[in-house]
Structures are given as C-alpha cells and as structure tokens.
CSV table of C-alpha atoms in Angstrom, one decimal:
chain,number,residue,atom,x,y,z
A,25,GLY,CA,152.2,96.6,114.2
A,26,ALA,CA,152.2,100.4,113.8
A,27,VAL,CA,153.7,101.9,110.6
A,28,VAL,CA,156.2,104.7,110.3
A,29,SER,CA,156.7,106.0,106.8
A,30,GLN,CA,160.0,107.6,105.8
A,31,HIS,CA,160.5,109.5,102.5
A,32,PRO,CA,162.6,109.5,100.4
A,33,SER,CA,164.2,106.1,100.6
A,34,TRP,CA,167.2,107.3,98.6
A,35,VAL,CA,168.5,110.7,97.6
A,36,ILE,CA,171.6,111.9,95.8
A,37,CYS,CA,172.4,115.6,96.0
A,38,LYS,CA,175.2,117.9,95.1
A,39,SER,CA,177.5,119.3,97.8
A,40,GLY,CA,176.2,122.5,99.2
A,41,THR,CA,172.5,121.8,98.7
A,42,SER,CA,169.9,121.0,101.3
A,43,VAL,CA,167.9,117.8,101.6
A,44,LYS,CA,164.7,117.2,103.5
A,45,ILE,CA,163.6,113.8,104.9
A,46,GLU,CA,160.1,113.2,106.1
A,47,CYS,CA,158.9,110.8,108.7
A,48,ARG,CA,155.3,110.1,109.3
A,49,SER,CA,153.5,107.9,111.8
A,50,LEU,CA,150.7,106.5,109.8
A,51,ASP,CA,148.3,105.0,112.3
A,52,PHE,CA,149.2,106.5,115.6
A,53,GLN,CA,150.1,109.8,117.1
A,54,ALA,CA,153.7,110.3,118.2
A,55,THR,CA,154.5,113.1,120.6
A,56,THR,CA,158.2,112.0,120.4
A,57,MET,CA,160.1,111.0,117.3
A,58,PHE,CA,163.8,110.2,117.1
A,59,TRP,CA,166.4,110.6,114.3
A,60,TYR,CA,169.3,108.1,114.0
A,61,ARG,CA,172.2,107.9,111.7
A,62,GLN,CA,173.9,104.6,110.8
A,63,PHE,CA,177.3,104.0,109.2
A,64,PRO,CA,178.0,100.6,107.4
A,65,LYS,CA,178.2,97.7,109.8
A,66,GLN,CA,177.7,99.9,112.8
A,67,SER,CA,174.8,100.3,115.1
A,68,LEU,CA,172.3,103.2,115.2
A,69,MET,CA,173.6,106.4,116.5
A,70,LEU,CA,171.0,108.8,118.0
A,71,MET,CA,171.2,112.3,116.5
A,72,ALA,CA,168.2,114.0,118.2
A,73,THR,CA,164.9,113.6,120.0
A,74,SER,CA,162.1,115.5,118.4
A,75,ASN,CA,159.1,116.6,120.5
A,76,GLU,CA,155.9,117.9,118.9
A,77,GLY,CA,155.6,121.6,119.2
A,78,SER,CA,158.9,122.2,120.8
A,79,LYS,CA,162.6,122.3,119.9
A,80,ALA,CA,164.5,119.1,119.3
A,81,THR,CA,167.1,117.9,121.7
A,82,TYR,CA,170.3,117.1,120.0
A,83,GLU,CA,172.9,114.6,121.1
A,84,GLN,CA,176.4,115.8,121.9
A,85,GLY,CA,178.4,116.4,118.7
A,86,VAL,CA,175.4,116.8,116.4
A,87,GLU,CA,175.3,120.2,114.8
A,88,LYS,CA,171.8,121.6,115.2
A,89,ASP,CA,172.3,124.2,112.5
A,90,LYS,CA,173.3,121.5,110.0
A,91,PHE,CA,170.6,119.0,111.0
A,92,LEU,CA,167.3,121.0,111.3
A,93,ILE,CA,164.5,119.1,112.9
A,94,ASN,CA,160.9,120.1,112.8
A,95,HIS,CA,158.1,118.2,114.5
A,96,ALA,CA,155.1,120.3,113.6
A,97,SER,CA,152.3,117.8,114.2
A,98,LEU,CA,151.7,114.6,116.1
A,99,THR,CA,152.3,112.5,112.9
A,100,LEU,CA,155.1,114.3,111.1
A,101,SER,CA,158.7,115.1,111.8
A,102,THR,CA,161.2,116.3,109.2
A,103,LEU,CA,165.0,116.3,109.2
A,104,THR,CA,166.7,118.8,106.9
A,105,VAL,CA,170.4,118.3,106.1
A,106,THR,CA,171.6,121.8,105.3
A,107,SER,CA,174.5,122.6,103.0
A,108,ALA,CA,175.3,118.9,102.7
A,109,HIS,CA,178.8,117.7,102.2
A,110,PRO,CA,180.1,114.3,101.3
A,111,GLU,CA,180.8,113.5,104.9
A,112,ASP,CA,177.1,113.8,105.6
A,113,SER,CA,176.5,110.8,103.3
A,114,SER,CA,175.0,108.1,105.5
A,115,PHE,CA,171.8,106.1,106.3
A,116,TYR,CA,169.3,108.2,108.2
A,117,ILE,CA,166.5,106.5,110.1
A,118,CYS,CA,163.6,108.0,111.9
A,119,SER,CA,161.6,106.4,114.7
A,120,ALA,CA,158.4,107.1,116.5
A,121,ARG,CA,157.3,105.9,119.9
A,122,TRP,CA,153.8,104.7,120.4
A,123,THR,CA,153.2,105.6,124.0
A,124,GLY,CA,149.8,104.0,123.8
A,125,GLY,CA,151.4,100.8,122.8
A,126,LYS,CA,153.7,99.8,125.7
A,127,ASN,CA,156.4,102.3,124.6
A,128,ILE,CA,157.3,100.3,121.6
A,129,GLN,CA,159.4,102.3,119.2
A,130,TYR,CA,158.8,101.8,115.5
A,131,PHE,CA,161.2,102.7,112.7
A,132,GLY,CA,161.0,104.0,109.2
A,133,ALA,CA,162.7,102.1,106.4
A,134,GLY,CA,165.5,104.6,106.3
A,135,THR,CA,166.9,107.2,103.8
A,136,ARG,CA,170.2,106.6,102.0
A,137,LEU,CA,171.8,110.0,101.4
A,138,SER,CA,174.7,110.3,99.0
A,139,VAL,CA,176.3,113.7,98.7
A,140,LEU,CA,178.4,114.2,95.6
B,27,SER,CA,178.9,104.8,131.8
B,28,GLN,CA,176.0,102.8,130.4
B,29,LYS,CA,177.0,99.9,128.2
B,30,ILE,CA,175.1,97.3,126.2
B,31,GLU,CA,177.0,94.4,124.8
B,32,GLN,CA,175.8,91.9,122.3
B,33,ASN,CA,178.4,89.3,122.8
B,34,SER,CA,178.7,88.0,119.3
B,35,GLU,CA,179.2,90.2,116.3
B,36,ALA,CA,178.4,87.4,114.0
B,37,LEU,CA,176.8,84.0,114.6
B,38,ASN,CA,176.5,81.1,112.0
B,39,ILE,CA,174.0,78.4,112.6
B,40,GLN,CA,172.6,75.5,110.7
B,41,GLU,CA,169.1,75.5,109.5
B,42,GLY,CA,166.7,73.9,111.9
B,43,LYS,CA,168.8,74.6,115.0
B,44,THR,CA,168.0,77.1,117.7
B,45,ALA,CA,169.9,80.4,117.5
B,46,THR,CA,170.6,82.0,120.9
B,47,LEU,CA,171.7,85.6,121.0
B,48,THR,CA,172.9,87.4,124.2
B,49,CYS,CA,172.5,90.9,125.4
B,50,ASN,CA,174.2,92.1,128.5
B,51,TYR,CA,174.1,95.6,130.0
B,52,THR,CA,175.9,97.5,132.8
B,53,ASN,CA,175.2,100.8,134.6
B,54,TYR,CA,171.6,100.7,133.5
B,55,SER,CA,168.2,100.0,135.0
B,56,PRO,CA,165.9,99.4,132.0
B,57,ALA,CA,162.1,99.3,132.4
B,58,TYR,CA,161.8,97.6,129.0
B,59,LEU,CA,164.0,95.6,126.8
B,60,GLN,CA,163.3,95.3,123.1
B,61,TRP,CA,164.6,93.2,120.3
B,62,TYR,CA,164.7,94.3,116.7
B,63,ARG,CA,165.6,92.7,113.4
B,64,GLN,CA,167.5,94.8,110.8
B,65,ASP,CA,168.1,93.7,107.2
B,66,PRO,CA,170.8,95.5,105.1
B,67,GLY,CA,169.7,98.9,103.9
B,68,ARG,CA,166.5,98.9,105.9
B,69,GLY,CA,165.3,100.3,109.2
B,70,PRO,CA,164.9,98.0,112.3
B,71,VAL,CA,161.7,96.0,112.6
B,72,PHE,CA,160.3,95.5,116.1
B,73,LEU,CA,160.1,91.9,117.2
B,74,LEU,CA,159.5,91.6,121.0
B,75,LEU,CA,159.3,93.7,124.1
B,76,ILE,CA,159.8,92.4,127.6
B,77,ARG,CA,159.2,94.4,130.8
B,78,GLU,CA,161.6,94.4,133.8
B,79,ASN,CA,159.1,92.4,135.8
B,80,GLU,CA,158.7,89.7,133.2
B,81,LYS,CA,160.9,86.7,132.9
B,82,GLU,CA,160.0,85.4,129.5
B,83,LYS,CA,158.0,86.3,126.3
B,84,ARG,CA,157.2,84.2,123.3
B,85,LYS,CA,156.0,85.0,119.8
B,86,GLU,CA,155.8,82.1,117.3
B,87,ARG,CA,159.4,80.8,117.0
B,88,LEU,CA,160.9,83.6,119.0
B,89,LYS,CA,161.5,83.6,122.8
B,90,VAL,CA,163.0,86.3,124.9
B,91,THR,CA,164.2,86.0,128.5
B,92,PHE,CA,165.1,88.9,130.8
B,93,ASP,CA,167.2,88.5,134.0
B,94,THR,CA,167.5,91.8,135.8
B,95,THR,CA,169.8,90.2,138.4
B,96,LEU,CA,172.3,89.0,135.8
B,97,LYS,CA,171.5,92.1,133.7
B,98,GLN,CA,171.1,89.9,130.7
B,99,SER,CA,168.6,89.0,128.0
B,100,LEU,CA,168.6,86.0,125.8
B,101,PHE,CA,166.9,85.9,122.4
B,102,HIS,CA,166.1,82.5,120.9
B,103,ILE,CA,164.9,81.6,117.4
B,104,THR,CA,163.8,78.0,117.2
B,105,ALA,CA,163.8,75.9,114.0
B,106,SER,CA,165.9,78.6,112.4
B,107,GLN,CA,165.5,79.2,108.6
B,108,PRO,CA,167.7,80.9,106.1
B,109,ALA,CA,165.1,83.7,106.0
B,110,ASP,CA,166.0,84.5,109.6
B,111,SER,CA,169.4,85.7,108.5
B,112,ALA,CA,169.7,89.3,109.5
B,113,THR,CA,171.2,91.6,112.2
B,114,TYR,CA,169.4,91.4,115.5
B,115,LEU,CA,169.5,94.4,117.8
B,116,CYS,CA,168.9,94.6,121.6
B,117,ALA,CA,167.6,97.9,122.9
B,118,LEU,CA,166.9,99.2,126.4
B,119,LEU,CA,164.4,101.8,127.5
B,120,SER,CA,164.1,103.4,130.9
B,121,TYR,CA,160.9,104.7,132.5
B,122,SER,CA,161.8,108.4,132.1
B,123,GLY,CA,159.5,110.2,129.8
B,124,ASN,CA,161.0,110.7,126.3
B,125,THR,CA,164.3,109.1,126.8
B,126,PRO,CA,165.5,107.3,123.7
B,127,LEU,CA,166.2,103.6,123.2
B,128,VAL,CA,169.8,102.7,123.8
B,129,PHE,CA,171.0,100.1,121.3
B,130,GLY,CA,173.6,97.4,121.3
B,131,LYS,CA,175.8,96.9,118.3
B,132,GLY,CA,173.8,94.0,117.0
B,133,THR,CA,174.5,90.4,116.2
B,134,ARG,CA,174.6,89.3,112.5
B,135,LEU,CA,172.9,85.9,112.3
B,136,SER,CA,173.5,83.7,109.3
B,137,VAL,CA,171.4,80.6,109.0
B,138,ILE,CA,173.0,78.1,106.6
B,139,ALA,CA,170.9,75.7,104.7
C-alpha cells in the first residue's frame, strides 16, 4: 500500500519551545492531509484538515495559533506546536488520502511528543 | 449527532478461532467504510475498504461485511493468531470532497495461545 512517512517519531522538548512534525506521502500525491491527536487508550481525535496551497481547517476547540499547519506541496504537510506546554504532550498522527486509490486514507507512524 | 460504536472495548479469543468485531453507526450515510489495525505507539494501518454498494470484501484471513440497512459492519479474522492481537478501528467516509474519516473508539483484540 501507499506510504506516509512521519518524522520525528519521538521528541522531548522544554516548555515554551516549538516543535515541528513533518508528514510526507512518499509514493502518491495528497491534496488533502489530516492531523490527529491521540491520548492513551482513546481513539484518534481529528485536529485539522490540511489542503495543499490553502489554509487548514481546524476542528472546534483546536487552537490554530498553537498548532500551525502548512501544506506547501502535494507530498508534504507540517504541524508546528508553538510554545509547547506539558498539556500538549500527546501522540500526534498525520494521514494522507490517496484520492487515486479509492479514497483510502494512509497514516504515518505517529510522533510521541513529551513536553517537560 | 453522528455516532460510531464499536460494541466491544476489548475482546479475548482463543488462537485458531474466528474473531468477529462489530461496528454500528447512526445519523450517517457513509460512502465507504474502512477498517484499520493499530498497534500500541503506532499509527493505524489500513486493512480493508468496502463501499456502500458492496456486501462483502475479503483479503486473506480477513472478511468485512457492510449492511447499510442495519447500519452495521462486521469484521472477521479467521484462524486467529497471537500476532493478530491489536486494536481494530472502524472508520466511515462520506462522499463529500475532503471530509475526514470518522473513527470509532476501537476494539482491543487479544488472541490467546
């Protein structure tokens, strides 16, 4: 199946710093990418929908100034957690939809963020 | 409001038996229904997709059924193995453009040797 690469897989940062997470679709073009957050033993919670060349659409309750999303090309979307705090510690997962492949949505391996 | 329910939070099954997981939905008209596997600390891995006009899909030991009248999908793993132990997620997608997948909470399957 199609591959979505997410980097880094694990990051520890100090409170107040910013962290950037990259998501790449390796063998297909994705006009739409999605960013999810997952807490332990809970399901995936959609944070935002990222469209190539335009502004992301954020879900209710997600601060767009804290979670900056950039989708500059058809294969790359980035999520920047700005001024991170311990409550931002979570598992972040990106996803890309392969519209040429029956609308199957492929996921990255996830990024574990720990804010000290 | 839209709701997806995976009836069992956890399911234990003996090796070699068939595991059956259930996904029910309300207030939703999905065009596609997808099943994913998620291992701890990893992103979901796509398993199977079934369209609204399809009744059944198979892939190796996996089988998915989709009943739009009952608003239910069943996911079967035959001849289950301990390596099948994971959380299985049901997800729905409508036709509309870039709408995101809507996920159920998942069922944690444990296959006991």
